[in-house]
Amino acid sequence: KSLLTRGTFWPFHFSSSSIAVSHKRMDLCERVVVSQSAQKSVDAYVEYRAIVGDDDGGNLFSPEEYEAYKKRVAPMRINNRLYVSWGPETENMDCKLVGPETPCFCGHRYRQHRTDHAHVPSGASVAVACRQVGCRCAQYTYVPKFSGPEAPRCTCKHAARDHSELAPNVCRSCACEGYRSGFRCSCGRAAHEHCTRVETRDEREARGQPVARMPSLFQAMGGLTNFLSNVDAVTRQSVAGVAAADDPNDYVLPASGPASRAGVGGALARPVQARMTEEDEMAFYEKRYQQRLKEERDQKAASRRIAPAAAPARAPARAIAAPARPSLHSTTAPAPAPA
């Protein structure tokens, strides 16, 4: 545990017999290799933390408590999942999709808010209040950031943490009427022209936005539906509708996932689609690459078939006769030039 918590570690490298964990911090670079049995334990712990989060209070559940916990939260997370996004108020676009680790204006992450609901009222806003002791946040509100852990300062020159976590987030250090930064989203609009949306599955489908195709027991998934959900709307390839079935980047739960092992179902329960193998995925991208090359060749051939416009005909040049030269054997003198 001490090795995994030192600095920022890079993704896991899986193999058939071992798992290699490499992380890099400044000039520190280490590599830890564990056995196959330990690899299964690491996988089980990562899955446990993604499902339970901080609900165990820092003490790991026993196997019986863990199974009872999954049975209790499964109906809420499958049938009453909340989709949280951040986008312009006047347009049907999601500039940011909120996930478990996305921070709120109060400083706590989305998974630290109340995301599991036994009953979700239709047609009414759902309260996603913060569960941390001493925090007065009554509704999750996404705040954009330039870079780093700190949110941009307000136009009153004070930091976001100097403002109240309750809307309209008035400043505690001055007479500022509410937090308003100079951040401008990649969509071209200012941050104060956006809003945080908390929607049910039916509400999100009514807007034509993607929803999860497979059930998931992971905590506080929010608006994440596939791997492309981690980028903003401008660079996201699919911004509306459910992702195509032949897209290898589409998020699909494996047949041995936690939802399958828990034996839960519901309105979202569907046959599990097997994930593409590495060879099939390479073939998929190679096919797309060859199609793009063919389209480029067709466009070039079509441009060559178009005959260029005929140039306007020029008037023929007028011939100018050269003056006759006198012959060396001629006895006639040339005519004098006119004065």
Coordinates of C-alpha atoms in Angstrom, one line a residue, residues 318-326:
R318 CA -0.1 42.1 -86.0
A319 CA 2.8 41.4 -88.2
I320 CA 5.2 44.4 -88.7
A321 CA 7.3 44.3 -91.9
A322 CA 11.0 44.9 -91.4
P323 CA 12.5 47.7 -93.5
A324 CA 14.2 46.4 -96.7
R325 CA 18.0 46.4 -96.6
P326 CA 19.8 47.8 -99.7

